[in-house]
Structures are given as structure tokens and as C-alpha cells.
Amino acid sequence: MTIKRTWWKEAVGYQIYPSSFMDTDGDGIGDLNGIRSKLDYLKELGIGFIWITPIYESPNVDNGYDISDYQKILSTYGTMEEFDLLLKEAHKVGIKIIMDLVINHTSNQHSWFLESRSSVKDDYRDYYIWADGTIDGPPNDWVSIFGGSAWEYDEMTKQYYLHVFAKEQPDLNWENPRVKRDLFSMINWWLDKGIDGFRVDAISHIKKAPLETSSENDPFASFKNVPGIEVHLEELRDVFKNRDILTVGEANGVSAEQAHQWVGETEGYFNMLFEFDHISLWNKEEQETLDVVHFKQAITRWQEALADGKGWNALYMENHDIPRSVSSFGSEETVFWKASAKALALTFLLLQGTPFIYQGQEIGMTNMPFASIEDIDAVDTKNFYYEMIHAGVEPVKAMEVIRRTARDNSRTPMQWTAEEYAGFSKRKPWMVINPNKQEVNVLDELADPDSILNFYKKVIRLRTENQALIYGTYKLYLPEHPQLFVYGRSLGEERFIVIINLSKDFASADLPKNVRIEEWQLELCNLNEHTIHQHTIFAPYEARIYKHKIAKQ
Ligand code: NOJ
């Protein structure tokens, strides 16, 4: 089946976490003008669209994912006029903008919630999910993704409300048609403004199981991809229909087998999904090295599930919710850092789907050596830390776990230069700066032809110039190899093979018999140039991409 060409399949995305991207007004927090000032940098990198995490009015309990007004810009980021200017200038240089759409919940400061909690008889009461308590306290045993009960007692009306995330993020009641009507009109308002799409937050949680359901096996099963969700998603799809936009759903709990229903070309709810399979392989607190075989299986499951036009993938190794990929999947050790960051670039940028680079990933930013819990901002991480302390874990041990798992690892300010505040701001930023800014920063990497940044540029250019790397089929080789990730992409005569050693050790392999070595030419490599042999040895984190010579003529 030929795959329909569209801009969002061909573009490479870049995720911006605005508070840590670039500060221009000197308050230590990034802003919209900061994003605008870096458009040329992004263009030069080869970026086709940016996804900006929430910039709406918010008390910032969950850094913007608790929205109190969907149609206002938070003043620390700027004004609506500045947003319009950003949109206009981005479009002028050929960069599209997608926004974060947070419609599973609002802030408890949103006017709907303030009304809703004011009385059981209030007109907005049913905008949220309220229930009476039981003899044991909350209405049931559901737990929040951020820790503790998913229910919060409200003194005012003597009932509990549901919150899948923090207690300041009450869940909207999607069974109420008025909620959907108001959300959909807000979505249309943003689309009419000319934005180019949405990353749709926590969308697999909008449907809840009956409140009698117990959360025995999977603690989140009662609000994760619950049957009946399709009714809401079909309505949402109708809002997006007939617009030339990119929609990517955050789809915790959606399996590869179900994915085609969510992202099929004609009937899908979204253009693509952020799946959780390959990333969850790192979540293990104790894990020290990547399980390469399982990683390849997870990637391949999604590549195959959405092959041949059955759908489209969203590709990522980092975002604002997980530690830095080079620290988890690669290595921070000086000898391996650069090679492993480049190896990870080749691991995801050339798979079938649309790649999303997270700010700083392109220069190999690493986890932050957080000194104490005081340096942490993320609400879930603080909860988790104090849960460990209450359970008797030594503070030093608890901090070790936090350092490895905290999502603030990827929220430290972008390292533009080696200056005191990393060229991010003129004053002390809202969040600690990684001390490795001397070695890891944009300015130095721009000047170094062998830098991670310049490698990203080359890989992106390769993808842009070769249709096979966008629309070609994917094939996994050596599935059982414990160190090497070997995959092919092909479209008609055009064929590529990517070989990556995802380990700190030398790896050897017999290449597949049908890969006749003399027919392949090296396009890019993260170490010195090598000639491929049928039996070959790969250095730690070595990564290469070859193109079939026949297709070159
Ligand atoms: C997913 C977002 O990526 C995360 O940052 C946020 O905390 C939750 N959804 C709740 O909105």
C-alpha cells in the first residue's frame, strides 16, 4: 500500500519546555520571546514544527498542566500578542507550531471548578466527578498516578472529587455533554487562530470505569483506556476533521495491537501516538543497563503494528517527563558520552514515523546531579520522595533513586553557552543549571564539526533527502542480538541499513547473508570511518548507516 504524503510525516519535531528554553525578560523563567529568538537555530537544525508544553494561565502546581484559563497566556511567558507574533514569525521561516491540549483535567483554580465545588446544586457541579465517601473514607480504592488516593475530600460540600494526577488537577467529567461542548469550542478557537495542531495530554484517561470497580491488579486500570472511551474520541476526532493539522495523543495504556484503531489513516482518532512501551523499559529503579532485546521488541511491535499505511508512529527518546536519554539508555561517562548520544540519535530518528527531539537532547544534555530534594520542583517526585522517607528509606538512598528517576532531570535550563547562567538568562534561573554547561552547550557544539549537534543536523538532513527513510518499510535484523540494534528501511530500489551498538562493550556479529557487503556504502558513522565486513566488530556505542549502492546511481 502506498502511504499518503503529508507535511507532518516529513517534518522533524522539537519539543520546547518553555520555562527552561530561553529567558529574554530577565526573570529567570523562559518566555515566548525567548522561543522566537531561537527560531533560526531551530530552522538551521532542520526542524519543521515545534510542540510547546502548556503556556496557558496556571497556578503551576504541575508546571502548566493545571490550567486555570485555556484562552490566556501565563504572564511569565508573555502575552497573547507575543504568542501571535511567535506564530507569525515561525510560519515565516517554515516552522509550524503545535500546542499542548490538556483536557482530561483542569486546575482547581479554573472558574468551572470554583463554581462546581461551591454547591452540589451548582450548574457546573457535573463538570467534575464528585462522589460520597464510604465508611473507609474515599468512594473507592483508586490511586492517583502522582501517589496517594485519587480522591480529595472537599469540606465545602462534604463530597470527594476525583483527580488522576495531583489533587489540584480535578478530572473533568466527559460524560457531561456540556463539558465536551465547552472544550471543543476552545479547541476550535485555537485552531481558528492558525496553530498547526495539538499534542493531546493524558487522553487515554478521559473515560472512567464504574466507581464500584476495584483497582486490584493494575492500580490505574480504572481510568486507563477504559472501554467506551471510543465514543468520546470519535467526537474529538470530528473536531479535528477537515483541518490540515498534526495531532499526537499521549496514550498510556494503549497497546500496539490497538494502535491502528487510534491512528488509522481514515478512521483514527489522532495522526500518531506517544506510546509508553519502549520508555517503560527504563523506569525500573534498580536497572543499570538497557535490555537491548526487549527494547528492540518494543520498538518493532509498534513499527510493525502501524506498517503499510495502517497508521503512523511518533518517535521519541526524551520528553519533559523522563530523565535524559543519554543518562538512561546511553552513558554519561566521558569516554562514551558523545558516541552514545549520537548512537541514540540513529536509534530513533530514522525509524518509521515522525521524530520528536526534546530540547537539549541534540547537544547531549545529561541528568542533573541534584544535591537535595529542595532542588526538585516536580510535584510527583516530591510525593515519591516523602513516601520513601515515611516508609523508612534513608534520605541518602532516597535521593539516589530521585536522581535517577526524577523528571526534573530534563527540566534544567537549556545550555546555550558556558556562561554562569548558561546563556539561558541574565539572572539565577527558576531551576538549577547542570554544572556540565562548560562541556555541553550549543555555542561550542555549533563550532565543532564532530559535535552531537552537528551529527543531529546530518541525520536530519539524511532523512529529509531520502524518501525511504520517511516512507520506507522497516525491517529488524538480528532480533536476539543482546547489544546490536540493526534495522533496514527500504522504498522500491532505495535501501538503507542502520547498525547501532547500544552497549559499552565491543560487539561482534555476522551480518545477514542477504546483506552483501560490497553493495553497501557508508553514509554516516559516529566514530572513525569504517568499512563494513560480513563478520564485523563494533566499538562501544558505535553507530553506522549504509545505503545500498545500486540505489545511489
Ligand atoms: C502528562 C504530562 O506530560 C505531564 O507532564 C503531566 O504532569 C501529566 N500529563 C498531567 O497533565
Coordinates of C-alpha atoms and ligand atoms in Angstrom, one line a residue:
M1 CA 0.0 0.0 0.0
T2 CA 1.4 3.4 -0.8
I3 CA 1.4 5.8 2.1
K4 CA -0.2 9.2 1.7
R5 CA 2.3 12.0 1.8
T6 CA 1.7 14.8 4.3
W7 CA 3.8 17.5 5.9
W8 CA 3.6 16.0 9.4
K9 CA 5.1 12.8 8.2
E10 CA 8.1 14.5 6.6
A11 CA 8.9 17.1 9.2
V12 CA 11.0 16.6 12.3
G13 CA 9.5 18.0 15.5
Y14 CA 11.2 19.7 18.5
Q15 CA 9.6 19.8 22.0
I16 CA 10.0 23.1 23.9
Y17 CA 9.6 23.2 27.7
P18 CA 9.2 27.0 27.7
S19 CA 10.2 27.8 31.3
S20 CA 13.6 26.3 30.6
F21 CA 14.2 27.1 27.0
M22 CA 15.2 30.8 26.8
D23 CA 14.6 33.8 29.1
T24 CA 14.6 37.3 27.5
D25 CA 13.0 39.4 30.1
G26 CA 15.4 38.5 32.9
D27 CA 13.1 36.9 35.4
G28 CA 14.9 33.6 35.3
I29 CA 12.0 31.9 33.5
G30 CA 11.9 31.2 29.8
D31 CA 9.4 33.0 27.7
L32 CA 7.7 33.3 24.3
N33 CA 10.1 35.9 23.0
G34 CA 12.9 33.5 24.0
I35 CA 11.4 30.9 21.7
R36 CA 11.1 33.5 19.0
S37 CA 14.7 34.4 19.4
K38 CA 15.8 30.8 18.7
L39 CA 13.7 30.2 15.5
D40 CA 16.8 30.5 13.3
Y41 CA 18.7 28.0 15.5
L42 CA 15.8 25.5 15.1
K43 CA 15.5 26.1 11.4
E44 CA 19.2 25.5 11.0
L45 CA 18.8 22.2 12.9
G46 CA 16.2 21.1 10.4
I47 CA 13.1 21.4 12.5
G48 CA 9.7 21.5 10.8
F49 CA 7.5 22.1 13.8
I50 CA 7.7 22.7 17.5
W51 CA 5.5 21.4 20.3
I52 CA 5.3 23.9 23.1
T53 CA 4.2 22.4 26.5
P54 CA 1.5 24.4 28.3
I55 CA 1.8 28.2 28.3
Y56 CA -1.7 28.9 29.5
E57 CA -2.7 30.6 32.7
S58 CA -2.0 28.3 35.5
P59 CA -1.1 28.3 39.2
N60 CA 1.8 26.0 38.1
V61 CA 1.3 23.2 40.6
D62 CA 2.2 20.8 37.8
N63 CA 4.1 23.3 35.8
G64 CA 1.3 24.4 33.5
Y65 CA -0.6 21.0 33.2
D66 CA -3.0 22.6 35.7
I67 CA -4.8 25.1 33.5
S68 CA -6.9 27.8 35.1
D69 CA -7.8 29.6 31.8
Y70 CA -7.4 27.9 28.4
Q71 CA -7.6 31.1 26.4
K72 CA -5.0 33.2 28.3
I73 CA -1.2 33.1 28.2
L74 CA 0.5 32.9 31.6
S75 CA 2.1 36.3 32.2
T76 CA 5.6 34.9 33.0
Y77 CA 5.6 33.6 29.4
G78 CA 4.3 36.8 27.8
T79 CA 1.1 38.0 26.2
M80 CA -1.3 36.7 23.5
E81 CA 0.1 39.4 21.2
E82 CA 3.6 37.9 21.7
F83 CA 2.2 34.4 21.0
D84 CA 0.6 35.7 17.8
L85 CA 3.9 37.2 16.8
L86 CA 5.7 34.0 17.5
L87 CA 3.3 32.0 15.4
K88 CA 3.6 34.5 12.5
E89 CA 7.4 34.5 12.6
A90 CA 7.6 30.8 12.9
H91 CA 5.4 30.3 9.9
K92 CA 7.5 32.8 8.0
V93 CA 10.6 30.6 8.4
G94 CA 8.6 27.5 7.7
I95 CA 8.2 26.2 11.3
K96 CA 4.8 25.1 12.4
I97 CA 3.6 25.2 16.0
I98 CA 1.6 22.6 17.9
M99 CA 0.2 23.3 21.3
D100 CA -0.4 21.1 24.4
L101 CA -4.0 20.3 24.8
V102 CA -4.8 19.3 28.4
I103 CA -8.4 18.3 28.5
N104 CA -8.5 15.4 31.0
H105 CA -8.4 17.8 33.9
T106 CA -8.2 21.5 34.7
S107 CA -6.6 23.4 37.6
N108 CA -8.7 23.5 40.8
Q109 CA -8.5 27.3 40.2
H110 CA -10.3 27.1 36.9
S111 CA -13.6 29.0 37.1
W112 CA -15.5 25.8 36.2
F113 CA -14.1 24.1 39.3
L114 CA -14.6 27.1 41.6
E115 CA -18.2 27.1 40.6
S116 CA -18.5 23.3 40.7
R117 CA -17.3 23.0 44.3
S118 CA -19.4 25.9 45.5
S119 CA -22.6 23.8 45.9
V120 CA -24.0 20.3 45.0
K121 CA -26.7 22.2 43.2
D122 CA -24.4 24.4 41.1
D123 CA -24.8 24.4 37.4
Y124 CA -21.2 23.4 37.0
R125 CA -21.3 20.6 39.6
D126 CA -21.3 17.9 36.9
Y127 CA -18.3 19.3 35.1
Y128 CA -16.2 17.2 37.5
I129 CA -16.5 13.8 39.1
W130 CA -18.0 14.0 42.6
A131 CA -19.0 11.2 44.9
D132 CA -19.9 10.5 48.5
G133 CA -17.4 8.8 50.8
T134 CA -17.7 5.4 52.3
I135 CA -17.2 4.2 55.8
D136 CA -13.4 3.8 55.0
G137 CA -13.1 7.3 53.6
P138 CA -12.8 7.8 49.8
P139 CA -15.5 6.5 47.5
N140 CA -13.2 3.6 46.3
D141 CA -9.6 2.4 46.3
W142 CA -8.3 4.2 43.2
V143 CA -4.9 5.7 43.4
S144 CA -3.5 8.7 41.7
I145 CA -0.7 8.4 39.2
F146 CA 1.1 11.0 41.3
G147 CA 0.7 8.9 44.5
G148 CA -1.9 8.6 47.3
S149 CA -5.7 8.3 46.9
A150 CA -7.2 9.6 43.6
W151 CA -9.9 11.2 45.7
E152 CA -9.9 14.5 47.6
Y153 CA -12.4 15.4 50.3
D154 CA -13.9 18.8 49.9
E155 CA -15.1 20.3 53.2
M156 CA -17.4 22.8 51.5
T157 CA -19.9 20.2 50.1
K158 CA -18.8 17.1 52.1
Q159 CA -18.1 15.1 49.0
Y160 CA -15.0 13.8 47.3
Y161 CA -13.7 14.7 43.8
L162 CA -11.6 12.6 41.5
H163 CA -8.1 13.5 40.5
V164 CA -6.0 11.1 38.4
F165 CA -3.0 13.4 38.8
A166 CA -2.3 16.0 41.6
K167 CA -5.2 17.0 43.9
E168 CA -5.0 20.4 42.3
Q169 CA -5.9 18.8 39.0
P170 CA -9.5 17.7 39.2
D171 CA -10.7 15.4 36.4
L172 CA -13.3 16.7 34.0
N173 CA -16.5 14.7 33.6
W174 CA -16.5 13.7 29.9
E175 CA -19.9 12.1 30.4
N176 CA -21.4 15.6 30.6
P177 CA -22.1 16.9 27.1
R178 CA -21.6 20.5 28.2
V179 CA -18.0 19.8 29.2
K180 CA -17.3 18.5 25.7
R181 CA -19.1 21.4 24.1
D182 CA -17.0 23.9 26.0
L183 CA -13.8 22.0 25.4
F184 CA -14.5 21.7 21.7
S185 CA -15.2 25.3 21.3
M186 CA -12.0 26.2 23.0
I187 CA -10.1 23.8 20.6
N188 CA -11.7 25.5 17.6
W189 CA -10.8 28.9 18.9
W190 CA -7.1 27.9 19.0
L191 CA -7.3 26.2 15.6
D192 CA -9.0 29.3 14.0
K193 CA -6.0 31.3 15.3
G194 CA -3.9 29.3 12.9
I195 CA -1.9 26.9 15.1
D196 CA -0.9 23.7 13.4
G197 CA -2.2 21.0 15.8
F198 CA -2.0 19.6 19.3
R199 CA -0.2 17.2 21.5
V200 CA -3.1 15.8 23.4
D201 CA -2.3 15.3 27.1
A202 CA -3.3 12.2 29.1
I203 CA -6.1 11.5 26.6
S204 CA -6.3 7.8 27.4
H205 CA -7.6 8.7 30.9
I206 CA -10.8 10.6 29.9
K207 CA -13.1 7.6 30.4
K208 CA -13.6 6.2 33.9
A209 CA -14.8 2.7 34.9
P210 CA -17.9 2.5 37.1
L211 CA -16.9 3.7 40.6
E212 CA -17.6 0.2 42.0
T213 CA -14.6 -1.1 40.1
S214 CA -11.7 -2.1 42.3
S215 CA -8.1 -1.3 41.2
E216 CA -6.7 -4.6 42.4
N217 CA -4.3 -5.7 39.5
D218 CA -3.3 -2.5 37.8
P219 CA -3.7 0.4 40.1
F220 CA -4.6 2.7 37.2
A221 CA -6.8 0.3 35.1
S222 CA -10.0 2.0 36.2
F223 CA -9.0 5.2 34.3
K224 CA -6.7 4.0 31.6
N225 CA -8.1 3.2 28.1
V226 CA -11.4 2.1 29.6
P227 CA -13.9 0.6 27.1
G228 CA -16.3 3.2 26.0
I229 CA -13.6 5.8 25.5
E230 CA -14.0 5.5 21.7
V231 CA -17.3 7.4 21.9
H232 CA -15.5 10.5 23.3
L233 CA -12.6 10.1 21.0
E234 CA -14.8 9.9 17.9
E235 CA -16.4 13.2 18.9
L236 CA -13.0 14.7 19.4
R237 CA -11.8 13.4 16.0
D238 CA -14.8 15.2 14.4
V239 CA -13.5 18.4 15.8
F240 CA -10.1 17.8 14.2
K241 CA -11.5 16.6 10.9
N242 CA -11.1 18.7 7.8
R243 CA -8.2 20.7 9.3
D244 CA -4.7 20.2 8.0
I245 CA -3.2 19.7 11.4
L246 CA -0.9 17.4 13.3
T247 CA -2.5 15.6 16.3
V248 CA -0.5 13.3 18.6
G249 CA -2.1 11.7 21.6
E250 CA -0.4 10.8 24.8
A251 CA -1.5 7.2 25.0
N252 CA -0.6 5.5 28.3
G253 CA -2.3 2.1 28.3
V254 CA -2.9 1.8 24.6
S255 CA -1.2 -1.4 23.2
A256 CA 0.5 -1.7 19.8
E257 CA -2.4 -4.1 18.8
Q258 CA -5.0 -1.4 19.5
A259 CA -2.9 1.3 17.9
H260 CA -4.3 1.1 14.4
Q261 CA -7.8 1.9 15.7
W262 CA -6.4 5.1 17.3
V263 CA -4.2 6.3 14.4
G264 CA -5.6 4.6 11.3
E265 CA -5.3 6.9 8.2
T266 CA -9.1 7.3 7.7
E267 CA -10.8 6.4 11.0
G268 CA -8.1 7.0 13.6
Y269 CA -8.6 9.5 16.4
F270 CA -5.1 11.0 16.0
N271 CA -2.4 11.2 13.4
M272 CA 0.0 9.5 15.8
L273 CA 0.6 8.4 19.4
F274 CA 3.2 8.7 22.1
E275 CA 3.4 5.1 23.2
F276 CA 5.0 4.1 26.5
D277 CA 6.4 0.6 25.7
H278 CA 10.0 1.3 24.9
I279 CA 10.3 4.0 27.6
S280 CA 8.9 1.9 30.4
L281 CA 11.9 -0.4 29.9
W282 CA 13.9 2.2 31.7
N283 CA 11.5 3.1 34.5
K284 CA 12.9 0.3 36.7
E285 CA 14.6 1.9 39.7
E286 CA 17.2 -0.7 40.0
Q287 CA 18.1 -1.1 36.4
E288 CA 21.7 -0.3 35.4
T289 CA 21.9 -1.3 31.8
L290 CA 19.4 -1.3 28.9
D291 CA 17.8 -4.6 28.0
V292 CA 18.5 -4.3 24.2
V293 CA 16.5 -7.3 23.1
H294 CA 13.3 -6.1 24.9
F295 CA 13.9 -2.6 23.7
K296 CA 14.1 -3.8 20.1
Q297 CA 10.9 -5.9 20.6
A298 CA 9.0 -2.9 21.9
I299 CA 10.1 -0.7 19.0
T300 CA 9.4 -3.4 16.4
R301 CA 6.0 -4.1 17.8
W302 CA 4.9 -0.5 17.1
Q303 CA 6.8 -0.3 13.8
E304 CA 5.1 -3.4 12.5
A305 CA 1.7 -2.6 14.0
L306 CA 1.5 0.6 12.1
A307 CA 3.3 -0.5 8.9
D308 CA 1.9 -0.4 5.3
G309 CA -0.3 2.7 5.9
K310 CA -2.1 1.2 8.9
G311 CA -1.1 4.2 10.8
W312 CA 1.9 6.4 11.7
N313 CA 4.3 6.4 14.6
A314 CA 5.6 9.2 16.9
L315 CA 9.3 8.6 17.6
Y316 CA 11.0 9.9 20.8
M317 CA 13.6 9.0 23.3
E318 CA 13.1 12.0 25.6
N319 CA 10.5 14.4 26.9
H320 CA 9.9 16.6 30.0
D321 CA 8.6 13.6 32.0
I322 CA 11.6 11.3 31.8
P323 CA 15.3 11.5 32.7
R324 CA 17.7 12.4 29.9
S325 CA 18.1 9.5 27.4
V326 CA 21.9 9.7 27.3
S327 CA 21.9 9.1 31.1
S328 CA 19.5 6.2 31.0
F329 CA 19.9 4.5 27.6
G330 CA 23.4 5.6 26.8
S331 CA 26.3 6.7 29.1
E332 CA 27.4 9.9 30.9
E333 CA 30.9 8.6 31.2
T334 CA 33.3 10.9 29.4
V335 CA 34.6 8.2 27.1
F336 CA 31.1 7.1 26.0
W337 CA 29.0 10.3 26.3
K338 CA 29.4 11.7 22.8
A339 CA 29.3 8.4 21.0
S340 CA 26.3 7.1 22.9
A341 CA 24.3 10.4 22.4
K342 CA 24.9 10.0 18.6
A343 CA 24.1 6.3 18.7
L344 CA 20.7 7.2 20.3
A345 CA 20.1 9.7 17.6
L346 CA 20.4 7.0 15.0
T347 CA 18.3 4.7 17.2
F348 CA 15.2 6.8 16.8
L349 CA 15.5 9.5 14.1
L350 CA 15.4 7.1 11.2
L351 CA 12.6 4.7 12.3
Q352 CA 9.2 4.8 10.5
G353 CA 7.3 7.8 12.0
T354 CA 7.7 11.4 12.9
P355 CA 10.7 12.1 15.3
F356 CA 10.4 14.5 18.2
I357 CA 13.6 15.9 19.6
Y358 CA 13.4 17.2 23.2
Q359 CA 15.2 20.5 23.9
G360 CA 18.9 19.8 24.8
Q361 CA 18.8 16.2 23.5
E362 CA 20.5 17.5 20.3
I363 CA 23.6 18.6 22.4
G364 CA 23.6 15.5 24.6
M365 CA 22.3 17.1 27.8
T366 CA 22.6 14.7 30.8
N367 CA 20.8 14.2 34.1
M368 CA 21.3 16.7 36.8
P369 CA 23.3 15.7 39.9
F370 CA 20.5 17.1 42.3
A371 CA 22.0 17.8 45.7
S372 CA 18.8 17.7 47.7
I373 CA 15.0 17.4 47.4
E374 CA 14.9 21.2 47.8
D375 CA 16.2 21.5 44.2
I376 CA 13.3 19.5 42.9
D377 CA 10.2 21.2 41.6
A378 CA 8.0 18.3 40.2
V379 CA 5.1 17.5 42.4
D380 CA 5.1 13.8 41.8
T381 CA 8.8 13.5 42.6
K382 CA 8.4 15.3 45.9
N383 CA 5.4 13.0 46.8
F384 CA 7.5 10.0 45.9
Y385 CA 10.5 11.2 48.0
Y386 CA 8.4 11.7 51.1
E387 CA 6.6 8.4 50.6
M388 CA 10.0 6.7 50.6
I389 CA 11.1 8.7 53.7
H390 CA 7.9 7.7 55.5
A391 CA 8.5 4.1 54.6
G392 CA 11.8 4.3 56.3
V393 CA 14.2 4.7 53.4
E394 CA 17.4 6.6 54.3
P395 CA 17.4 10.2 52.8
V396 CA 20.7 9.5 51.1
K397 CA 19.3 6.3 49.4
A398 CA 16.0 8.1 48.6
M399 CA 18.0 10.9 46.9
E400 CA 19.9 8.3 44.8
V401 CA 16.6 7.0 43.5
I402 CA 15.3 10.5 42.8
R403 CA 18.5 11.5 40.9
R404 CA 18.0 8.5 38.6
T405 CA 14.2 8.8 38.1
A406 CA 13.1 12.5 38.5
R407 CA 11.5 14.1 35.6
D408 CA 13.2 17.4 36.6
N409 CA 16.4 15.9 35.2
S410 CA 15.2 17.0 31.8
R411 CA 13.7 20.3 33.0
T412 CA 17.0 22.1 33.9
P413 CA 17.7 25.2 31.7
M414 CA 18.8 24.8 28.2
Q415 CA 22.6 25.1 27.9
W416 CA 23.2 27.7 25.2
T417 CA 26.7 28.8 26.4
A418 CA 29.3 28.1 29.1
E419 CA 28.4 31.3 30.9
E420 CA 27.3 31.5 34.5
Y421 CA 23.6 31.1 33.7
A422 CA 24.3 29.0 30.6
G423 CA 23.2 31.8 28.2
F424 CA 19.7 31.0 29.2
S425 CA 19.1 34.0 31.5
K426 CA 20.8 37.1 32.9
R427 CA 19.9 36.0 36.4
K428 CA 19.6 32.9 38.5
P429 CA 17.1 30.7 36.8
W430 CA 14.0 29.1 38.5
M431 CA 15.7 25.7 38.3
V432 CA 19.3 24.7 38.9
I433 CA 21.6 24.6 35.9
N434 CA 23.6 21.5 35.2
P435 CA 27.3 22.1 36.1
N436 CA 28.4 20.4 32.9
K437 CA 27.4 23.5 30.9
Q438 CA 31.2 24.1 30.3
E439 CA 31.4 20.9 28.2
V440 CA 27.8 20.6 27.0
N441 CA 26.5 23.8 25.3
V442 CA 25.1 24.9 22.0
L443 CA 27.8 27.6 21.3
D444 CA 30.7 25.2 21.5
E445 CA 28.9 22.4 19.6
L446 CA 28.0 24.7 16.8
A447 CA 31.7 25.4 16.2
D448 CA 32.8 21.7 16.5
P449 CA 32.2 19.7 13.3
D450 CA 32.3 16.5 15.3
S451 CA 29.7 17.6 17.9
I452 CA 26.5 15.8 18.8
L453 CA 24.6 18.8 17.5
N454 CA 26.2 18.6 14.1
F455 CA 25.6 14.9 14.0
Y456 CA 21.9 15.6 14.6
K457 CA 21.9 18.0 11.7
K458 CA 23.4 15.4 9.4
V459 CA 21.0 12.7 10.4
I460 CA 18.0 15.1 9.9
R461 CA 19.3 16.1 6.5
L462 CA 19.7 12.5 5.5
R463 CA 16.1 11.8 6.5
T464 CA 14.9 14.8 4.6
E465 CA 16.7 13.9 1.5
N466 CA 15.8 10.3 1.3
Q467 CA 12.1 9.2 1.0
A468 CA 13.0 5.7 2.0
L469 CA 13.9 7.0 5.5
I470 CA 10.4 8.5 5.8
Y471 CA 8.0 6.3 3.9
G472 CA 10.1 3.1 3.6
T473 CA 9.3 -0.2 5.3
Y474 CA 11.1 -1.1 8.4
K475 CA 12.8 -4.5 9.0
L476 CA 14.6 -5.7 12.1
Y477 CA 17.7 -7.9 11.7
L478 CA 19.4 -9.9 14.4
P479 CA 16.4 -9.7 16.9
E480 CA 18.2 -11.8 19.5
H481 CA 21.5 -9.9 19.5
P482 CA 22.0 -8.6 23.0
Q483 CA 23.9 -5.5 22.0
L484 CA 23.2 -4.5 18.4
F485 CA 20.1 -2.8 17.0
V486 CA 20.1 -3.5 13.3
Y487 CA 17.3 -2.3 11.1
G488 CA 16.6 -1.7 7.5
R489 CA 14.5 0.9 5.7
S490 CA 13.5 0.5 2.1
L491 CA 11.3 2.0 -0.5
G492 CA 11.5 0.5 -4.0
E493 CA 15.1 0.5 -5.0
E494 CA 16.2 2.7 -2.2
R495 CA 17.5 0.8 0.8
F496 CA 19.3 1.7 4.0
I497 CA 20.7 -0.3 6.9
V498 CA 21.4 1.1 10.3
I499 CA 23.6 -0.7 12.8
I500 CA 24.0 0.5 16.4
N501 CA 25.9 -1.0 19.3
L502 CA 23.7 0.0 22.3
S503 CA 26.3 -1.2 24.8
K504 CA 29.5 -0.2 26.5
D505 CA 31.3 -3.3 25.2
F506 CA 32.6 -4.4 21.8
A507 CA 30.0 -6.3 19.9
S508 CA 30.5 -8.7 17.0
A509 CA 28.0 -10.0 14.5
D510 CA 27.6 -11.9 11.3
L511 CA 25.6 -9.7 9.1
P512 CA 22.6 -11.2 7.4
K513 CA 23.6 -13.2 4.4
N514 CA 21.4 -11.2 2.1
V515 CA 23.2 -8.0 3.1
R516 CA 26.0 -8.3 0.5
I517 CA 28.7 -6.0 1.9
E518 CA 30.3 -4.9 -1.3
E519 CA 26.9 -3.4 -2.4
W520 CA 26.7 -1.0 0.6
Q521 CA 28.2 2.4 1.1
L522 CA 28.7 4.2 4.4
E523 CA 26.6 7.3 4.7
L524 CA 27.3 8.3 8.3
C525 CA 29.1 7.0 11.3
N526 CA 29.6 8.3 14.8
L527 CA 33.2 7.1 15.1
N528 CA 36.0 7.0 12.5
E529 CA 35.0 5.8 9.1
H530 CA 34.9 2.0 8.8
T531 CA 34.5 -0.4 6.0
I532 CA 31.8 -3.0 6.8
H533 CA 32.8 -6.7 6.7
Q534 CA 30.5 -9.7 6.6
H535 CA 31.7 -10.5 10.1
T536 CA 32.4 -7.4 11.9
I537 CA 33.3 -5.8 15.2
F538 CA 31.6 -2.7 16.6
A539 CA 33.1 -0.5 19.2
P540 CA 31.1 0.6 22.2
Y541 CA 28.1 2.7 21.1
E542 CA 29.3 2.6 17.5
A543 CA 26.6 3.5 15.1
R544 CA 26.6 3.5 11.3
I545 CA 24.2 3.9 8.4
Y546 CA 24.7 2.4 5.0
K547 CA 23.0 3.0 1.7
H548 CA 22.6 0.4 -1.0
K549 CA 24.9 1.4 -3.8
I550 CA 22.6 0.3 -6.6
A551 CA 20.1 2.8 -5.5
K552 CA 22.8 5.5 -5.5
Q553 CA 23.2 5.5 -9.3
Ligands
NOJ1 C1 1.4 14.2 31.1 C2 2.3 15.4 31.0 O1 3.3 15.1 30.1 C3 2.8 15.5 32.4 O2 3.9 16.4 32.5 C4 1.7 15.9 33.3 O3 2.2 16.0 34.6 C5 0.5 15.0 33.2 N1 0.2 14.5 31.9 C6 -0.7 15.6 33.8 O4 -1.2 16.5 32.9

